[in-house]
C-alpha cells in the first residue's frame, strides 16, 4: 500500500490562515454591521410588552393574510409565552429575519445578474450547488474562524444556507417570463434596465416570492443548527435539552420552532398568493 | 416615398451563418444547407419596399419566415446580411441607442399573442411606449386615453387585462402601438388568435382607422382573405423567399406560381369579386324627362328586356320602368314617365362584394343598379351575369 494522503486538510488550513489574516479588517467591519442588524431586530421585537406584541402581530397578520392565520399567530405566541421561552423565541425570529434580509439583499441581485448574463449564471450555479449540498455543519467551522463564536457567525452561516433559493428562484422567475412580454418591451424601445424593472421583475415576482418563502424557512432551520456556534434562541433550548437529555425541555423548544415555522410559511405563502390573484390572464 | 426598404435580406439561424451564406450564393437549397452545416435559412434574399401610407401584407404559411422577417424590420431579430432602410436610414448598422429611438418613435408593433402586460392597467399598457420614451405621466395618460378611445375601449382604462376578452385585449395592443404616434405599424398575425367574427370586426376597424390615419402598415398573416381585405399590396412568402408581390387583384387573377395558385384556390371568389367586376355597361337606358313611355317601350322591345333604367342628363339614377307599366301608359296615351317610374329599387356601390349582392338579387326579378356616391349610374348587374362570372373564375383555377 502506498502511504500517501492528499493533504487537502492541510492546504485548507493554511489557506484559511492567509485569507483570514488579510481579510480581517474587512471582516471586522462586516461583523460590526451584521451585529448591529441583529441587535436592531432583537430590540424591536423585545421592545413592546408581550401582550402588545401579540395584539400587534395579530393585527398585522390579519391585514396581510387571513383572520384564521391571525388567530393562529396569537395562540402560538401565547403558547411560547406560557412555556417561558418568550425571549428565546424573539431571538430566533430576530436571527431568522436578519438572515433572510441579508440573504435577499445579496441573493436577489445575484439572481438578477444570473438571469441577465449566461456567463454569470454558469459561474453562480455550481457555487450554489456547492453551498446547498455541503453539510450545514461544515460551514459552521469557517464561520466561527472568520467571525468568532456568536450571533454574527450564526448569521453568516444562515446566510450561506438560506441564500441559494433566493438566487435560484429570482433567476428562474426572470428567465421564465414569456418571450413575448420581453419582446413587446423591447419593441417599444425599452433598454435592458427598463425591460427588467417594468416587465421582467414584476412578472417574476410570484416566483421570487416563493424564493423568499424558502429563504425564510431555511433561515429558521439554520438558526437552530447555528445554536452550536452561539446563535442562542430556541435552538439553544433544544441543544441544552439534548446535552442534558431533558426530553421535556426539548419538546418546549421543538414545538415553539414548529409554531414559528408554520406561521412564517403560511404568512409568506398567503401574501404571495394574494398578490398573484387577479392579474392572471 | 418608400418608408421601408428591404434589400437582399438574409437571416440564418445557427452558429456558422457565413458558411450558409456562401452555400446559398453557390445555389444550394435550404435542405442541403441544413444537412451540411446544420444552419437553418430563415430569410432568403428578400427585397421589397413599402410606400408611406400603404398597407403591405406579407402572407405565408407557418414556417415560411414571415414572423422572422417582421422582426428583422425592428431588429428584434438581427438579420444576418442585407439592409433594412427606414425612412432612408439603414437600421442594420445602427447602434443600440439609435435603434431604441427608432423603436420609441417611428416603429411600433402589435403581437399575435397580444403580449400586453398583465400587471398593468389598460391605461398603463397603452401608455407604455410613451413611458419608455420618458414622456411625463400627465401627457402620456392623455395620449393613451386618446388611443384607447380610438380603438373603442373608452371606459375600460382602469381595468386589468385579465378582465378583458381576447378581442379587447388586442385592442389594448393596438392602442399601445398607436399611442406613440409611429409612422410604421408592424402587425405580426395581429388578429390570428381571435375567433372569426371578432377578427372580421377588428379588420374592419383597422381599415377604418387606416382611412383616417394613413400609417404605413406591415401586416403579417397566414389567411388570404385577411390579406386581400387589408393589403394594398401583398407579398407571398414561401421557405423564406418572396414568391410574388402584387395588388390583391394581380395575385388573384394571375398567380405566378403553383404555390400562389394553391392559396388562391381556397379563396371564396364571391367575396373577392366586386360589383364593378361583374357589372355590364348601362348602354340601354331612357333619359328623363326627355323620353316618354313610347321610347322606353321601344328600347325594351329592341333589346328584349322587361325593364329599363331611367337617368337624367348627368346620368343620375332616377328609377326604373317596367314593360307592362310602359304598355299601359302608352295605351292610356300618357306623355311622360312620372306616373310609372319605380324609384324604390335595389342599388349597390361598385365595391360591394358579390356575396353581399346576392341578398339584394334574390327573390327579385329586377336588375341591380350599380351607382357611385353621387347616385350616377355606373353599371347593371343581373343575376345571370354574376353566376357566369363566378363559374368563369372556377375555370381559371382548374
XYZ file of N, CA and C in Angstrom, chain B residues 100-299:
600
model
N -33.072 52.101 -30.433
C -34.133 52.301 -29.439
C -34.952 53.549 -29.759
N -34.282 54.573 -30.259
C -35.008 55.784 -30.667
C -36.024 55.465 -31.763
N -35.568 54.687 -32.749
C -36.464 54.284 -33.840
C -37.667 53.529 -33.291
N -37.388 52.586 -32.388
C -38.480 51.785 -31.827
C -39.407 52.643 -30.972
N -38.863 53.669 -30.343
C -39.702 54.504 -29.477
C -40.565 55.465 -30.272
N -40.069 55.897 -31.432
C -40.774 56.971 -32.132
C -41.354 56.590 -33.480
N -40.666 55.728 -34.216
C -41.069 55.519 -35.603
C -41.851 54.246 -35.850
N -41.421 53.177 -35.178
C -41.977 51.862 -35.496
C -42.577 51.252 -34.242
N -43.841 50.863 -34.285
C -44.350 50.121 -33.138
C -44.961 48.825 -33.626
N -45.312 47.971 -32.674
C -45.616 46.591 -33.060
C -46.839 46.055 -32.310
N -47.607 45.228 -33.005
C -48.746 44.529 -32.400
C -48.479 43.038 -32.542
N -48.718 42.284 -31.472
C -48.297 40.888 -31.456
C -49.473 39.910 -31.557
N -49.164 38.741 -32.099
C -50.186 37.703 -32.226
C -50.744 37.306 -30.866
N -49.855 37.171 -29.885
C -50.288 36.747 -28.553
C -50.676 37.943 -27.692
N -50.900 39.061 -28.306
C -51.239 40.333 -27.667
C -50.053 40.919 -26.892
N -49.439 40.064 -26.032
C -48.273 40.494 -25.246
C -48.516 41.795 -24.506
N -49.720 41.959 -23.956
C -49.919 43.121 -23.096
C -49.582 42.709 -21.676
N -49.199 43.691 -20.869
C -48.638 43.366 -19.564
C -49.748 43.132 -18.536
N -49.819 41.918 -17.988
C -50.937 41.568 -17.110
C -50.922 42.331 -15.788
N -49.762 42.858 -15.408
C -49.691 43.515 -14.099
C -49.966 45.013 -14.203
N -50.302 45.477 -15.393
C -50.576 46.901 -15.554
C -52.003 47.101 -16.048
N -52.582 48.249 -15.721
C -53.936 48.523 -16.171
C -53.933 48.769 -17.674
N -55.127 48.774 -18.237
C -55.280 49.038 -19.666
C -54.616 50.374 -20.036
N -54.847 51.372 -19.202
C -54.270 52.692 -19.471
C -52.743 52.653 -19.434
N -52.205 52.007 -18.413
C -50.740 51.919 -18.302
C -50.144 51.151 -19.472
N -50.876 50.111 -19.900
C -50.416 49.366 -21.068
C -50.359 50.259 -22.296
N -51.440 51.008 -22.505
C -51.496 51.869 -23.686
C -50.415 52.939 -23.632
N -50.061 53.359 -22.409
C -49.087 54.436 -22.264
C -47.650 53.920 -22.244
N -47.504 52.601 -22.385
C -46.173 52.037 -22.135
C -45.070 52.613 -23.029
N -45.362 52.699 -24.309
C -44.347 53.205 -25.241
C -43.902 54.610 -24.879
N -44.866 55.416 -24.411
C -44.543 56.795 -24.051
C -43.745 56.842 -22.755
N -44.048 55.908 -21.863
C -43.308 55.839 -20.607
C -41.837 55.522 -20.896
N -41.645 54.554 -21.776
C -40.278 54.178 -22.143
C -39.546 55.384 -22.730
N -40.287 56.178 -23.470
C -39.693 57.332 -24.131
C -39.385 58.447 -23.138
N -39.982 58.362 -21.932
C -39.720 59.371 -20.916
C -40.691 60.535 -20.950
N -41.857 60.323 -21.544
C -42.887 61.361 -21.580
C -43.503 61.497 -20.185
N -43.865 62.724 -19.811
C -44.386 62.963 -18.461
C -45.696 62.185 -18.264
N -45.970 61.763 -17.005
C -47.151 60.938 -16.745
C -48.439 61.580 -17.255
N -48.548 62.894 -17.098
C -49.786 63.556 -17.492
C -49.993 63.451 -19.001
N -48.931 63.785 -19.734
C -49.047 63.775 -21.186
C -49.291 62.378 -21.732
N -48.574 61.412 -21.160
C -48.735 60.072 -21.714
C -50.110 59.508 -21.389
N -50.680 59.899 -20.246
C -52.036 59.450 -19.942
C -53.025 60.031 -20.948
N -52.843 61.309 -21.250
C -53.726 61.946 -22.224
C -53.704 61.204 -23.552
N -52.476 60.948 -24.020
C -52.359 60.285 -25.316
C -52.882 58.868 -25.272
N -52.669 58.195 -24.142
C -53.164 56.828 -24.011
C -54.690 56.824 -24.002
N -55.279 57.820 -23.325
C -56.739 57.951 -23.327
C -57.244 58.074 -24.758
N -56.603 58.962 -25.511
C -56.999 59.168 -26.914
C -56.916 57.874 -27.702
N -55.779 57.191 -27.554
C -55.570 55.964 -28.328
C -56.618 54.916 -27.952
N -56.946 54.835 -26.662
C -57.931 53.844 -26.226
C -59.314 54.183 -26.763
N -59.600 55.483 -26.818
C -60.889 55.881 -27.366
C -60.959 55.496 -28.844
N -59.834 55.715 -29.530
C -59.776 55.404 -30.951
C -60.088 53.941 -31.239
N -59.629 53.045 -30.358
C -59.868 51.616 -30.605
C -61.124 51.123 -29.896
N -61.903 52.047 -29.356
C -63.189 51.666 -28.780
C -63.113 51.076 -27.384
N -62.139 51.512 -26.607
C -62.024 50.982 -25.244
C -62.269 52.051 -24.188
N -62.966 53.072 -24.576
C -63.291 54.130 -23.623
C -64.075 53.521 -22.457
N -63.689 53.883 -21.255
C -64.376 53.361 -20.076
C -63.688 52.152 -19.462
N -62.715 51.586 -20.162
C -62.013 50.400 -19.640
C -60.624 50.748 -19.123
N -60.300 52.040 -19.108
C -58.926 52.471 -18.833
C -58.332 51.863 -17.561
N -59.170 51.725 -16.527
C -58.589 51.305 -15.253
C -58.797 49.830 -14.953
N -59.239 49.087 -15.989
C -59.366 47.646 -15.797
C -58.007 46.984 -15.966
N -57.930 45.756 -15.461
C -56.740 44.959 -15.728
C -57.003 44.104 -16.971
N -55.951 43.772 -17.716
C -56.135 42.988 -18.935
C -56.912 41.694 -18.688
N -56.740 41.091 -17.511
C -57.410 39.812 -17.257
C -58.929 39.952 -17.266
N -59.428 41.177 -17.123
C -60.878 41.375 -17.131
C -61.427 41.556 -18.546
N -60.538 41.546 -19.532
C -60.957 41.819 -20.908
C -61.006 40.548 -21.739
N -61.865 40.550 -22.756
C -61.909 39.419 -23.685
C -60.724 39.501 -24.644
N -60.516 38.439 -25.411
C -59.379 38.397 -26.327
C -59.371 39.563 -27.307
N -60.517 39.821 -27.906
C -60.598 40.916 -28.872
C -60.258 42.243 -28.237
N -60.752 42.431 -27.004
C -60.476 43.693 -26.325
C -59.013 43.794 -25.936
N -58.423 42.650 -25.569
C -57.001 42.679 -25.232
C -56.171 43.115 -26.430
N -56.567 42.642 -27.601
C -55.805 43.032 -28.771
C -56.049 44.505 -29.112
N -57.221 45.008 -28.743
C -57.446 46.445 -28.909
C -56.459 47.234 -28.045
N -56.204 46.702 -26.840
C -55.211 47.349 -25.980
C -53.846 47.325 -26.680
N -53.539 46.162 -27.268
C -52.278 46.038 -28.004
C -52.180 47.063 -29.129
N -53.310 47.260 -29.803
C -53.344 48.221 -30.911
C -53.207 49.651 -30.369
N -53.914 49.929 -29.266
C -53.828 51.262 -28.667
C -52.404 51.558 -28.213
N -51.746 50.558 -27.637
C -50.372 50.741 -27.192
C -49.472 51.106 -28.372
N -49.755 50.451 -29.507
C -48.942 50.727 -30.687
C -49.256 52.097 -31.287
N -50.513 52.536 -31.169
C -50.900 53.808 -31.777
C -50.523 55.002 -30.907
N -50.458 54.774 -29.585
C -50.252 55.892 -28.654
C -48.937 56.627 -28.899
N -47.950 55.925 -29.409
C -46.664 56.583 -29.635
C -46.649 57.359 -30.946
N -47.770 57.339 -31.646
C -47.901 58.004 -32.939
C -46.742 57.669 -33.880
N -46.595 56.385 -34.154
C -45.496 55.957 -35.018
C -45.868 56.159 -36.484
N -44.878 56.140 -37.346
C -45.170 56.201 -38.772
C -45.481 54.795 -39.290
N -44.841 53.829 -38.640
C -44.945 52.462 -39.139
C -45.535 51.555 -38.069
N -46.504 50.763 -38.482
C -47.093 49.767 -37.588
C -46.694 48.385 -38.088
N -46.047 47.614 -37.235
C -45.756 46.232 -37.599
C -46.796 45.358 -36.914
N -47.543 44.614 -37.693
C -48.590 43.791 -37.091
C -48.325 42.330 -37.390
N -47.896 41.605 -36.360
C -47.497 40.215 -36.529
C -48.680 39.295 -36.242
N -49.348 38.848 -37.280
C -50.530 37.988 -37.129
C -51.453 38.549 -36.050
N -51.681 39.840 -36.118
C -52.337 40.527 -35.016
C -53.721 39.983 -34.706
N -54.420 39.480 -35.711
C -55.799 39.039 -35.478
C -55.949 37.522 -35.526
N -54.850 36.813 -35.705
C -54.937 35.365 -35.929
C -55.441 34.606 -34.713
N -55.220 35.174 -33.530
C -55.629 34.448 -32.325
C -57.086 34.715 -31.965
N -57.766 35.523 -32.761
C -59.145 35.886 -32.423
C -60.133 34.993 -33.175
N -61.321 34.834 -32.630
C -62.281 33.998 -33.351
C -62.825 34.776 -34.563
N -63.343 34.050 -35.561
C -63.608 34.643 -36.881
C -64.448 35.923 -36.855
N -65.488 35.941 -36.035
C -66.349 37.127 -36.026
C -65.603 38.361 -35.529
N -64.911 38.168 -34.389
C -64.154 39.269 -33.802
C -63.048 39.703 -34.755
N -62.479 38.698 -35.438
C -61.384 39.004 -36.349
C -61.852 39.940 -37.464
N -63.015 39.587 -38.004
C -63.587 40.400 -39.080
C -63.832 41.833 -38.595
N -64.366 41.897 -37.382
C -64.669 43.198 -36.793
C -63.383 44.030 -36.651
N -62.333 43.359 -36.181
C -61.062 44.060 -35.998
C -60.487 44.505 -37.339
N -60.650 43.644 -38.352
C -60.159 44.017 -39.688
C -60.862 45.279 -40.166
N -62.190 45.286 -39.988
C -62.948 46.456 -40.420
C -62.474 47.705 -39.691
N -62.253 47.554 -38.390
C -61.848 48.730 -37.633
C -60.467 49.209 -38.027
N -59.613 48.232 -38.322
C -58.278 48.627 -38.769
C -58.379 49.404 -40.083
N -59.236 48.916 -40.974
C -59.411 49.600 -42.260
C -59.940 51.023 -42.039
N -60.891 51.131 -41.118
C -61.449 52.450 -40.822
C -60.385 53.390 -40.255
N -59.649 52.845 -39.262
C -58.575 53.644 -38.661
C -57.580 54.081 -39.720
N -57.240 53.135 -40.571
C -56.247 53.392 -41.606
C -56.729 54.484 -42.559
N -58.047 54.481 -42.818
C -58.635 55.503 -43.675
C -58.326 56.891 -43.118
N -58.383 56.991 -41.768
C -58.153 58.289 -41.142
C -56.672 58.592 -40.941
N -55.909 57.567 -40.534
C -54.544 57.844 -40.074
C -53.502 57.774 -41.170
N -53.751 56.892 -42.135
C -52.774 56.709 -43.213
C -51.380 56.400 -42.682
N -51.300 55.398 -41.792
C -49.994 54.924 -41.348
C -49.452 53.976 -42.416
N -48.175 53.703 -42.316
C -47.638 52.634 -43.139
C -47.740 51.362 -42.303
N -48.436 50.377 -42.844
C -48.662 49.167 -42.065
C -48.000 47.984 -42.748
N -47.242 47.224 -41.967
C -46.756 45.951 -42.473
C -47.481 44.877 -41.686
N -48.312 44.139 -42.379
C -49.208 43.203 -41.727
C -48.846 41.784 -42.125
N -48.680 40.933 -41.122
C -48.328 39.539 -41.394
C -49.570 38.687 -41.181
N -49.821 37.763 -42.075
C -50.954 36.856 -41.858
C -50.737 35.557 -42.610
N -51.485 34.519 -42.192
C -51.451 33.276 -42.964
C -52.789 33.083 -43.675
N -53.651 34.107 -43.580
C -55.016 33.980 -44.061
C -55.192 34.879 -45.294
N -55.434 34.264 -46.452
C -55.506 35.041 -47.690
C -56.684 36.014 -47.683
N -57.804 35.592 -47.128
C -58.951 36.504 -47.050
C -58.560 37.787 -46.326
N -57.844 37.595 -45.209
C -57.403 38.753 -44.433
C -56.445 39.604 -45.254
N -55.534 38.926 -45.931
C -54.560 39.644 -46.755
C -55.260 40.478 -47.827
N -56.283 39.875 -48.454
C -56.985 40.570 -49.534
C -57.756 41.765 -49.012
N -58.290 41.627 -47.801
C -59.070 42.734 -47.250
C -58.190 43.895 -46.841
N -57.067 43.579 -46.228
C -56.259 44.634 -45.626
C -55.208 45.197 -46.575
N -54.669 44.327 -47.434
C -53.492 44.732 -48.181
C -53.766 45.650 -49.367
N -52.987 46.728 -49.486
C -52.938 47.455 -50.746
C -52.091 46.648 -51.715
N -51.014 46.085 -51.126
C -50.217 45.123 -51.882
C -49.929 43.932 -50.984
N -49.709 42.799 -51.613
C -49.482 41.569 -50.866
C -48.194 40.916 -51.357
N -47.389 40.456 -50.405
C -46.226 39.661 -50.772
C -46.454 38.251 -50.261
N -46.279 37.275 -51.124
C -46.438 35.893 -50.706
C -45.091 35.276 -50.404
N -44.985 34.659 -49.235
C -43.703 34.099 -48.822
C -43.766 32.585 -48.766
N -42.643 31.978 -49.175
C -42.532 30.536 -49.043
C -41.081 30.193 -48.773
N -40.838 29.364 -47.800
C -39.477 28.928 -47.456
C -38.504 30.095 -47.350
N -38.945 31.185 -46.760
C -38.032 32.302 -46.539
C -37.845 33.204 -47.738
N -38.540 32.898 -48.836
C -38.413 33.750 -50.015
C -39.754 34.375 -50.367
N -39.706 35.518 -51.017
C -40.941 36.096 -51.520
C -41.172 35.567 -52.924
N -42.335 34.931 -53.146
C -42.575 34.340 -54.452
C -43.385 35.247 -55.367
N -44.168 36.151 -54.807
C -44.906 37.093 -55.649
C -45.287 38.320 -54.830
N -45.184 39.484 -55.458
C -45.682 40.703 -54.849
C -46.668 41.330 -55.813
N -47.818 41.764 -55.327
C -48.757 42.426 -56.225
C -49.969 42.913 -55.471
N -50.859 43.604 -56.197
C -52.111 44.022 -55.590
C -52.982 42.781 -55.436
N -54.008 42.856 -54.588
C -54.892 41.693 -54.422
C -55.411 41.179 -55.759
N -55.785 42.100 -56.663
C -56.303 41.692 -57.975
C -55.271 40.894 -58.749
N -54.050 41.439 -58.773
C -52.988 40.775 -59.535
C -52.729 39.369 -59.018
N -52.724 39.257 -57.686
C -52.447 37.952 -57.097
C -53.546 36.961 -57.462
N -54.792 37.430 -57.407
C -55.906 36.523 -57.685
C -56.004 36.165 -59.159
N -55.816 37.172 -60.004
C -56.057 36.955 -61.417
C -54.905 36.243 -62.090
N -53.691 36.533 -61.654
C -52.578 35.842 -62.295
C -51.566 35.360 -61.268
N -51.920 34.305 -60.556
C -50.971 33.730 -59.605
C -49.717 33.268 -60.344
N -48.549 33.695 -59.834
C -47.330 33.479 -60.621
C -46.784 32.065 -60.496
N -47.083 31.377 -59.415
C -46.569 30.009 -59.260
C -47.684 29.096 -58.771
N -47.407 27.813 -58.823
C -48.344 26.806 -58.308
C -48.690 27.098 -56.854
N -47.646 27.521 -56.109
C -47.819 27.778 -54.681
C -48.868 28.855 -54.441
N -48.734 29.939 -55.188
C -49.691 31.032 -55.047
C -51.076 30.564 -55.475
N -51.107 29.794 -56.571
C -52.369 29.299 -57.081
C -53.115 28.480 -56.037
N -52.352 27.655 -55.317
C -52.911 26.832 -54.251
C -53.657 27.708 -53.243
N -53.012 28.792 -52.885
C -53.616 29.724 -51.944
C -54.907 30.289 -52.506
N -54.793 30.740 -53.740
C -55.889 31.465 -54.364
C -57.110 30.582 -54.504
N -56.884 29.301 -54.752
C -57.985 28.367 -54.923
C -58.903 28.330 -53.717
N -58.309 28.533 -52.551
C -59.092 28.426 -51.334
C -59.994 29.626 -51.098
N -59.720 30.677 -51.802
C -60.496 31.873 -51.549
C -61.886 31.743 -52.141
N -62.861 32.116 -51.379
C -64.228 32.148 -51.855
C -64.346 33.327 -52.816
N -64.517 33.017 -54.092
C -64.473 34.088 -55.092
C -65.587 35.111 -54.916
N -66.707 34.648 -54.346
C -67.818 35.582 -54.201
C -67.471 36.727 -53.266
N -66.430 36.513 -52.424
C -66.059 37.579 -51.521
C -65.065 38.535 -52.171
N -64.384 38.015 -53.166
C -63.326 38.808 -53.782
C -63.844 39.629 -54.945
N -64.759 39.006 -55.736
C -65.313 39.718 -56.876
C -66.212 40.840 -56.391
N -66.082 41.994 -57.014
C -66.938 43.113 -56.629
C -67.923 43.406 -57.749
N -68.891 44.227 -57.430
C -69.916 44.606 -58.393
C -69.279 45.152 -59.663
N -68.217 45.945 -59.441
C -67.544 46.578 -60.556
C -67.028 45.551 -61.569
N -66.608 44.382 -61.023
C -66.007 43.387 -61.894
C -67.046 42.560 -62.650
N -68.287 42.519 -62.171
C -69.275 41.680 -62.845
C -70.352 42.492 -63.584
N -70.366 43.821 -63.405
C -71.473 44.596 -63.979
C -71.277 44.832 -65.481
N -72.417 45.129 -66.128
C -72.362 45.475 -67.551
C -72.518 46.976 -67.695
N -71.945 47.493 -68.755
C -72.110 48.930 -69.023
C -73.589 49.229 -69.283
N -74.119 50.285 -68.698
C -75.539 50.590 -68.884
C -75.769 51.328 -70.211
N -75.786 50.594 -71.306
C -75.949 51.248 -72.621
C -77.411 51.501 -72.942
N -78.271 50.604 -72.441
C -79.687 50.739 -72.766
C -80.408 51.442 -71.623
N -80.670 52.723 -71.814
C -81.360 53.499 -70.784
C -82.322 54.462 -71.457
N -83.220 55.037 -70.659
C -84.031 56.141 -71.183
C -83.724 57.378 -70.369
N -83.855 58.548 -71.026
C -83.484 59.781 -70.357
C -84.712 60.517 -69.838
N -84.590 61.009 -68.674
C -85.668 61.731 -68.005
C -85.305 63.206 -68.003
N -86.170 64.158 -68.301
C -87.580 63.947 -68.639
C -87.840 63.879 -70.146
N -86.764 63.817 -70.939
C -86.912 63.894 -72.392
C -87.769 62.764 -72.959
N -87.439 61.499 -72.561
C -88.118 60.353 -73.155
C -89.441 60.049 -72.450
N -90.369 59.515 -73.215
C -91.665 59.120 -72.664
C -91.839 57.623 -72.709
N -93.021 57.106 -72.337
C -93.282 55.672 -72.303
C -93.083 54.986 -73.650
N -93.375 55.686 -74.744
C -93.225 55.059 -76.059
C -91.762 54.704 -76.331
N -90.867 55.650 -76.067
C -89.435 55.403 -76.287
C -88.965 54.249 -75.411
N -89.391 54.277 -74.162
C -88.977 53.232 -73.224
C -89.422 51.867 -73.735
N -90.682 51.769 -74.148
C -91.229 50.509 -74.616
C -90.463 50.010 -75.838
N -90.179 50.936 -76.740
C -89.484 50.594 -77.964
C -88.083 50.038 -77.682
N -87.349 50.704 -76.748
C -85.991 50.239 -76.396
C -86.033 48.838 -75.787
